[in-house]
mmCIF file of C-alpha atoms in Angstrom:
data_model
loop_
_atom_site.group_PDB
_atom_site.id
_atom_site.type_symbol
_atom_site.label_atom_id
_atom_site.label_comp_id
_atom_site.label_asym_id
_atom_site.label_seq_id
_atom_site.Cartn_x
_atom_site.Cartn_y
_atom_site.Cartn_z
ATOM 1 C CA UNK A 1 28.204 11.171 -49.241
ATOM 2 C CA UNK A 2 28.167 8.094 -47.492
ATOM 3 C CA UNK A 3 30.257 9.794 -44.579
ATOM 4 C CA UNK A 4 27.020 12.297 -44.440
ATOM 5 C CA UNK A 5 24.502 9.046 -44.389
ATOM 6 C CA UNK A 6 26.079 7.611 -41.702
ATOM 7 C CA UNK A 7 26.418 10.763 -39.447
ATOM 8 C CA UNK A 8 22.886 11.617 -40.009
ATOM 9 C CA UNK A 9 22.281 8.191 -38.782
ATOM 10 C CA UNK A 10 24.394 8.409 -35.641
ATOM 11 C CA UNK A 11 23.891 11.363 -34.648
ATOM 12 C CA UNK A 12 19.851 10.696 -33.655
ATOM 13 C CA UNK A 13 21.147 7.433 -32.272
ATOM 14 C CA UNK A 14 23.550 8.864 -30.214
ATOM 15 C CA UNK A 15 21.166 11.361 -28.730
ATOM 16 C CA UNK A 16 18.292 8.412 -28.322
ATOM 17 C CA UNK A 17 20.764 6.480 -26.293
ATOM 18 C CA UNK A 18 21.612 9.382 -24.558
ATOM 19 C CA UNK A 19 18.216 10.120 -23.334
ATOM 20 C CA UNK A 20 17.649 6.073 -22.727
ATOM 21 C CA UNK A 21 20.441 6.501 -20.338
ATOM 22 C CA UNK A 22 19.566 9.442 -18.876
ATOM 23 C CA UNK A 23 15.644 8.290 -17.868
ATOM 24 C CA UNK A 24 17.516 4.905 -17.332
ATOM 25 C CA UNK A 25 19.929 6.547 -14.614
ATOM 26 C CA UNK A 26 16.306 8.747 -13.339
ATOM 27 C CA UNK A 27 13.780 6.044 -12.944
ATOM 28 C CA UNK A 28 15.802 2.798 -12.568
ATOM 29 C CA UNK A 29 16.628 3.169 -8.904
ATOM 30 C CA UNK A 30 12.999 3.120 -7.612
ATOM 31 C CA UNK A 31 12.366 -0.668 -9.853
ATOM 32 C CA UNK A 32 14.021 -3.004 -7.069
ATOM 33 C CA UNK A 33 11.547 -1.376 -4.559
ATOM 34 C CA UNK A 34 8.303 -1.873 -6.725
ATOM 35 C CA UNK A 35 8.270 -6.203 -5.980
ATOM 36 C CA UNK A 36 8.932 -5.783 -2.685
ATOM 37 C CA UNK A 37 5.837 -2.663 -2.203
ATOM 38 C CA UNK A 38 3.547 -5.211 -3.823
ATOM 39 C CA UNK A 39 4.566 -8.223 -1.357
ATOM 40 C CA UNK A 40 4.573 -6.318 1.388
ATOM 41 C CA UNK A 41 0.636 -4.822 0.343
ATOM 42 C CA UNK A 42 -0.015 -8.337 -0.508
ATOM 43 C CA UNK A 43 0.769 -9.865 2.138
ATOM 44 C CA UNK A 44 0.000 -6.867 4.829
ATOM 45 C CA UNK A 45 3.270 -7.631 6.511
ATOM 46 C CA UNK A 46 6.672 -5.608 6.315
ATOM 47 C CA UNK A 47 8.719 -7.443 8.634
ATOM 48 C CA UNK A 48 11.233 -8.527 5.686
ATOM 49 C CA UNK A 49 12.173 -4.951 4.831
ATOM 50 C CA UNK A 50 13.211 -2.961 7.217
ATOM 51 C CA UNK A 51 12.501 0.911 7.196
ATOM 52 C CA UNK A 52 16.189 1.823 8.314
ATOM 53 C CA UNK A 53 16.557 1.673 4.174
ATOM 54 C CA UNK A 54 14.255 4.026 3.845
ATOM 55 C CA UNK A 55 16.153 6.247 6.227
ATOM 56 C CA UNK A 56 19.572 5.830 4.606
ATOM 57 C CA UNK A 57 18.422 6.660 0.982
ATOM 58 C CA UNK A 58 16.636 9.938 2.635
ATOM 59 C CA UNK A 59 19.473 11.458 4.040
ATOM 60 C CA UNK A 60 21.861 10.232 1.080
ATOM 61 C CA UNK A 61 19.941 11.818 -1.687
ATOM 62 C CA UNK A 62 18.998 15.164 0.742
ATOM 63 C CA UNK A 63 22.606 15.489 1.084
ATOM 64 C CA UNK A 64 23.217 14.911 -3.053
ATOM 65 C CA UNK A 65 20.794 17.541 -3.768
ATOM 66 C CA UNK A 66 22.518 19.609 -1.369
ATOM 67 C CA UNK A 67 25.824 19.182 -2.751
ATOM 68 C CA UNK A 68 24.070 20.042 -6.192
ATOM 69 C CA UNK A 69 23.913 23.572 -5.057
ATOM 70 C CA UNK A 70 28.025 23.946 -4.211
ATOM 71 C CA UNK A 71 28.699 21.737 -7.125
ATOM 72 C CA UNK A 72 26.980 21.561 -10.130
ATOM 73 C CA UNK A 73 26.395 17.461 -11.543
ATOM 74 C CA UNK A 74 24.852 15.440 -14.250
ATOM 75 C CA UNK A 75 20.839 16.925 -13.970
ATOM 76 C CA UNK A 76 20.214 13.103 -14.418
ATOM 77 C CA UNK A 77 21.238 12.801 -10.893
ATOM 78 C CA UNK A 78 19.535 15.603 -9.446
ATOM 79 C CA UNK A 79 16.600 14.280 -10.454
ATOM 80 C CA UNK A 80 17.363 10.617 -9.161
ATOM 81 C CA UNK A 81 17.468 12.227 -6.345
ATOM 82 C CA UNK A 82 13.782 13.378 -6.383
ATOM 83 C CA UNK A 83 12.181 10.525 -7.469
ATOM 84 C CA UNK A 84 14.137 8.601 -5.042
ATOM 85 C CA UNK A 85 13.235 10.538 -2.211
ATOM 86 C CA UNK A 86 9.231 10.212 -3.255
ATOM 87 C CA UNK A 87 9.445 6.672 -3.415
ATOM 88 C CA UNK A 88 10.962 6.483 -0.116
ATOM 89 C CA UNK A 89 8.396 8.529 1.344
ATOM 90 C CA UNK A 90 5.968 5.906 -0.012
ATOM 91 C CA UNK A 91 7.526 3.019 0.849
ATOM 92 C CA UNK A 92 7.796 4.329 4.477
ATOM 93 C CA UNK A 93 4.102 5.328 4.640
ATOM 94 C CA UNK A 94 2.941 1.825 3.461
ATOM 95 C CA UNK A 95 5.511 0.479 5.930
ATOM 96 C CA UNK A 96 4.426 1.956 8.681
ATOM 97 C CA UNK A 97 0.852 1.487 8.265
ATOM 98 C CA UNK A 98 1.198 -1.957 7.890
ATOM 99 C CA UNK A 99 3.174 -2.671 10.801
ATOM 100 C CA UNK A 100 0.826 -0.239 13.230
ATOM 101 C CA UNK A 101 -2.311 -2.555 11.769
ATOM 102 C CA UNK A 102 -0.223 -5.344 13.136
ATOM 103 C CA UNK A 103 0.115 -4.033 16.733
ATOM 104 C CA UNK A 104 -1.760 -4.837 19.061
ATOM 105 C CA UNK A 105 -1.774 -2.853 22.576
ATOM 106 C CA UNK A 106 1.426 -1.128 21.851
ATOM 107 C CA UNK A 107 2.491 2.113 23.018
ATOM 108 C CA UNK A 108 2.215 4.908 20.736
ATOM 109 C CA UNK A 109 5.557 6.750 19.879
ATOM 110 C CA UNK A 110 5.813 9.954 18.502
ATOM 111 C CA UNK A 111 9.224 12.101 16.772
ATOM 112 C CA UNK A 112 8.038 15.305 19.097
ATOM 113 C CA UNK A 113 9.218 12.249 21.768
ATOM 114 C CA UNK A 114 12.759 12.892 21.524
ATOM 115 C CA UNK A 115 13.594 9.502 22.686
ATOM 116 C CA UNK A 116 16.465 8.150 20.959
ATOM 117 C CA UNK A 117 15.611 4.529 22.052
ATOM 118 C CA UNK A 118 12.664 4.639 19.395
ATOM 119 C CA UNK A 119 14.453 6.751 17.087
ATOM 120 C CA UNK A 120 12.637 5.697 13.398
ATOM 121 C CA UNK A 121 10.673 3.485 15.264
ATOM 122 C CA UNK A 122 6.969 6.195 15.304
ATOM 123 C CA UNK A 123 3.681 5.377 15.261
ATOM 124 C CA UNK A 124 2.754 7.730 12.639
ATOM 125 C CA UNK A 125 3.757 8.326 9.011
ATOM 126 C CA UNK A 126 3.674 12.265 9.847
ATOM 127 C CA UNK A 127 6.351 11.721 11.991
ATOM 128 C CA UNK A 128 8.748 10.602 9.984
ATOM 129 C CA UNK A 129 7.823 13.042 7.720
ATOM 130 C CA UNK A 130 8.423 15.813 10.324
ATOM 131 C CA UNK A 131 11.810 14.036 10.907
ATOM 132 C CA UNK A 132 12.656 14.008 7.049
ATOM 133 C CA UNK A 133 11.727 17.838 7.178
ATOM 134 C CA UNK A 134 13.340 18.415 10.254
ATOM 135 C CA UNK A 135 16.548 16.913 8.899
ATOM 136 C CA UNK A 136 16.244 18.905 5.105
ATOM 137 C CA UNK A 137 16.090 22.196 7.483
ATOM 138 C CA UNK A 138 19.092 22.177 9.476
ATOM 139 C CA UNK A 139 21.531 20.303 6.482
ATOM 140 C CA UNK A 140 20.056 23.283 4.072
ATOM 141 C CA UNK A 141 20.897 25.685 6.742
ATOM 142 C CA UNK A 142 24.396 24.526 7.369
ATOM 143 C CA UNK A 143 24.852 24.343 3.574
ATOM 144 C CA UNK A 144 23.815 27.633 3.081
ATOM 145 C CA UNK A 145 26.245 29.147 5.873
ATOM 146 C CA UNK A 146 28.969 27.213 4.029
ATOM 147 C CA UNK A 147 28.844 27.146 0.338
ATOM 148 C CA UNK A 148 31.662 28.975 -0.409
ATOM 149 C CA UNK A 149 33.746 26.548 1.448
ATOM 150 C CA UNK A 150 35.610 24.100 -1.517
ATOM 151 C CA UNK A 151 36.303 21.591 1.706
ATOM 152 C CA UNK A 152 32.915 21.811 3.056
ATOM 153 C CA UNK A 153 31.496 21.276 -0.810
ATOM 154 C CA UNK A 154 33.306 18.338 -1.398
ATOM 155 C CA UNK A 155 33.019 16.959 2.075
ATOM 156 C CA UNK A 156 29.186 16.763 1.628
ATOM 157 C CA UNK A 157 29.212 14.968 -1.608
ATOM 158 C CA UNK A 158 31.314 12.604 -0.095
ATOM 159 C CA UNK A 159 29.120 12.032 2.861
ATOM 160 C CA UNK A 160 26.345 11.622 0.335
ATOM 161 C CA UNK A 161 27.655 9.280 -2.298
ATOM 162 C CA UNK A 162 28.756 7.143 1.561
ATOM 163 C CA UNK A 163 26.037 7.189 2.976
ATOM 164 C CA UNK A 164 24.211 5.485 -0.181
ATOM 165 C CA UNK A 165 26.514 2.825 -0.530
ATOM 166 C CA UNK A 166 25.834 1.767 3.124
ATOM 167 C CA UNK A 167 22.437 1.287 1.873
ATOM 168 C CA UNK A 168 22.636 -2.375 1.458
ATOM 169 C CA UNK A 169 24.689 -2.535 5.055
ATOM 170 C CA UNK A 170 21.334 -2.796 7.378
ATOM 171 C CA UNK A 171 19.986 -5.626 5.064
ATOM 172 C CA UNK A 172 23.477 -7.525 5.336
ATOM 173 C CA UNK A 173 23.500 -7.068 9.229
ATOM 174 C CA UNK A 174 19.863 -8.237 9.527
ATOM 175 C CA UNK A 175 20.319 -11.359 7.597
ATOM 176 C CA UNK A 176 23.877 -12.149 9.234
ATOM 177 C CA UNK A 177 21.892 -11.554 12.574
ATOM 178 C CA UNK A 178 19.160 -14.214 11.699
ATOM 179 C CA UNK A 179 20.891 -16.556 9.546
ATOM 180 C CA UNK A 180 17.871 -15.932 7.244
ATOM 181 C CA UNK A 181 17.198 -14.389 4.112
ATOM 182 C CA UNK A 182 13.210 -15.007 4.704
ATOM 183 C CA UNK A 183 10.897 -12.144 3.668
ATOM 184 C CA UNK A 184 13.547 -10.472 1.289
ATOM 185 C CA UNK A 185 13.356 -9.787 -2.077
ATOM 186 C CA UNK A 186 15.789 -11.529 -4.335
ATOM 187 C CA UNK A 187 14.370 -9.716 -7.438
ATOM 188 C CA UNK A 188 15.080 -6.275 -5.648
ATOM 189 C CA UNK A 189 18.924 -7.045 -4.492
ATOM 190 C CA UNK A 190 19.641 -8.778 -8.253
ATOM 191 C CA UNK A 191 17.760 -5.509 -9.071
ATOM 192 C CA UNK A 192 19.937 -3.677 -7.110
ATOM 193 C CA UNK A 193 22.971 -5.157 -8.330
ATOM 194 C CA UNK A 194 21.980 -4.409 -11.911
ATOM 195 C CA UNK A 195 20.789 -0.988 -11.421
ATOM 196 C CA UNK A 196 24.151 0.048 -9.395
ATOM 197 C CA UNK A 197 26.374 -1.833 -11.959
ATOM 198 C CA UNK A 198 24.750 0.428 -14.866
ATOM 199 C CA UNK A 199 25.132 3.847 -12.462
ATOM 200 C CA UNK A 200 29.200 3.078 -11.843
ATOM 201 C CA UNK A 201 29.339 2.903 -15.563
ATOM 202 C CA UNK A 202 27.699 5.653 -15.984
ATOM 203 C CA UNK A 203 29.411 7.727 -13.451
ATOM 204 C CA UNK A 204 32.984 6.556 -14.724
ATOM 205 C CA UNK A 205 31.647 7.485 -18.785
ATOM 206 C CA UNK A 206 29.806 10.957 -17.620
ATOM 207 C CA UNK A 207 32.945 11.851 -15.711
ATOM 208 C CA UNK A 208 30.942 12.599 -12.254
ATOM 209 C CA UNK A 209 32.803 13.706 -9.018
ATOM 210 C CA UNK A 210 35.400 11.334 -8.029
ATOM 211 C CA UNK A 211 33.350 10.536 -4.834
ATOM 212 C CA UNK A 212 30.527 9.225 -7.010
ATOM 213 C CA UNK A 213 32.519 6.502 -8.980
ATOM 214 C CA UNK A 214 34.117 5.158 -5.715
ATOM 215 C CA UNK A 215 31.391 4.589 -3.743
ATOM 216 C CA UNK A 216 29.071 3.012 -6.801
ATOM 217 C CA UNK A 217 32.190 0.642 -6.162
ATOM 218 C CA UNK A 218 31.277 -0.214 -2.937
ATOM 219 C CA UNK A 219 27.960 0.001 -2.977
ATOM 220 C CA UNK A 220 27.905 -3.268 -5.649
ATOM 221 C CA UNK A 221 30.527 -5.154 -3.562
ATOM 222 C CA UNK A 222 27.976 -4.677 -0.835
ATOM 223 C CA UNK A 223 25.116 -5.593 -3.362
ATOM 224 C CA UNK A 224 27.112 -8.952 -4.218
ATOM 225 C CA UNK A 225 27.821 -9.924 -0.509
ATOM 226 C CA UNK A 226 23.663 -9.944 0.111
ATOM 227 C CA UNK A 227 23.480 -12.333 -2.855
ATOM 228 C CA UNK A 228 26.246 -14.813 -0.967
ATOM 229 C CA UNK A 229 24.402 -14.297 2.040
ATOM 230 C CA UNK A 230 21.150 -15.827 0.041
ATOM 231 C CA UNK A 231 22.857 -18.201 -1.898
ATOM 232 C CA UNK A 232 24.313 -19.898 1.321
ATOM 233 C CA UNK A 233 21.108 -19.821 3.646
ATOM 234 C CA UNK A 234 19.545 -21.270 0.847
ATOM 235 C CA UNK A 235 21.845 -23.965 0.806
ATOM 236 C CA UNK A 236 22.056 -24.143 4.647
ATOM 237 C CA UNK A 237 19.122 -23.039 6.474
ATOM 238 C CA UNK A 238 18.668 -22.434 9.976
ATOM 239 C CA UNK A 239 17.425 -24.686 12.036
ATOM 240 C CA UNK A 240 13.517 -23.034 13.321
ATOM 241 C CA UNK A 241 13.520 -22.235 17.377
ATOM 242 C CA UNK A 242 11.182 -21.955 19.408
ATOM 243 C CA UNK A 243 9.298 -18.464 20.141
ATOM 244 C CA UNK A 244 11.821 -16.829 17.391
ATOM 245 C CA UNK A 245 10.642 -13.516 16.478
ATOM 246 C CA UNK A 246 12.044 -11.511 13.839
ATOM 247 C CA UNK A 247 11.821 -7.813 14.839
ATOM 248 C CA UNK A 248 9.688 -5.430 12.217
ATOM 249 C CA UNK A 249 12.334 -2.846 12.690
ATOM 250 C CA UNK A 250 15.252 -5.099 11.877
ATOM 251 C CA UNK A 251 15.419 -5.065 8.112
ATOM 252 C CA UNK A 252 17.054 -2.683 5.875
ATOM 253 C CA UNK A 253 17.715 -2.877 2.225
#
């Protein structure tokens, strides 16, 4: 009897957590990026994140959803995936508008351009969005040709789950580059940390691909080595220059 009690107990908990997890793993991703959409509105300047973020969480979570179709993962994921991509859309639009406000007697640049010297560097939200499209076309053509190849399958998850854990790579490079942490979030890298901690857990309990687990690896070592990079500029900042400018373009998560 008491065996009964305490399975009708656990069971409802188990399937709570569960779902707690599951929204956890869906919506979690997209909280580091909500502090720094409300400094950069607040302060109408977006020179402390850089959009090349924005590019490598596109074209990771394109290529995840893509790999969903050759190999079936946690739906949790998939739909990661999706929200992820929205947000980036946002945070690109708001980025983009701020920095054209900014401008002053600049030449407009457009993705119809072709010029790989201003490549995610456009004048207009629409196109990057004709980029993102662009991009979703041919990789969902190419997928399509080659679905039925095992090697090609697993080859594109791998690229995926890669290409994700280089997100934090651009911010590292840009803050190595100007011995400066300045405009950055700390709340969205300890965010960062926290939130890819949780989804290596959760990869390594759910029993995702390989590919997944590995990379969640690397992405938090990557997540860790931004917070050293804070915690010693704070300690040891730069000394100003004269006429230093801090490019819009340079940051990256």
């Amino acid at each position: 009897m008491d065996a009964q009690g305490l399975d009708w107990l656990l069971v409802p908990l188990h399937q709570l957590v569960s779902w707690g997890a599951a929204g956890a793993m869906v919506f979690g991703g997209v909280v580091p990026y909500i502090p720094q959409y409300r400094d950069i509105r607040r302060t109408q300047n977006a020179e402390g994140f850089s959009t090349y973020v924005c590019l490598v969480l596109l074209v990771a979570n394109i290529l995840r959803i893509l790999f969903w179709f050759g190999r079936h993962f946690e739906s949790p994921l998939l739909w990661q995936s999706i929200v992820m991509i929205v947000t980036m859309l946002l945070m690109l639009k708001l980025c983009t508008e701020v920095r054209v406000a900014n401008e002053l007697n600049v030449k407009r640049r457009f993705f119809a351009d072709f010029d790989p010297h201003h490549f995610w560097h456009w004048s207009s939200f629409a196109d990057y969005l004709q980029c993102v499209l662009a991009f979703t076309g041919i990789a969902g053509y190419i997928t399509y040709l080659s679905i039925d190849s095992a090697l090609f399958v697993e080859t594109l998850g791998f690229l995926a789950v890669l290409t994700e854990a280089m997100l934090g790579v651009p911010q590292l490079y840009r803050n190595h580059r100007y011995q400066s942490t300045e405009g950055m979030s700390i709340k969205m890298v300890l965010m960062w940390t926290s939130g890819d901690t949780f989804k290596m857990a959760y990869f390594l309990l759910n029993g995702a691909p390989l590919q997944f687990s590995v990379c969640g690896l690397l992405q938090v070592m990557v997540d860790l080595a931004i917070l050293a990079q804070a915690y010693a500029f704070s300690r040891h900042p730069p000394k100003p220059t004269p006429h230093a400018v801090h490019s819009t373009s340079a940051k990256a998560l």
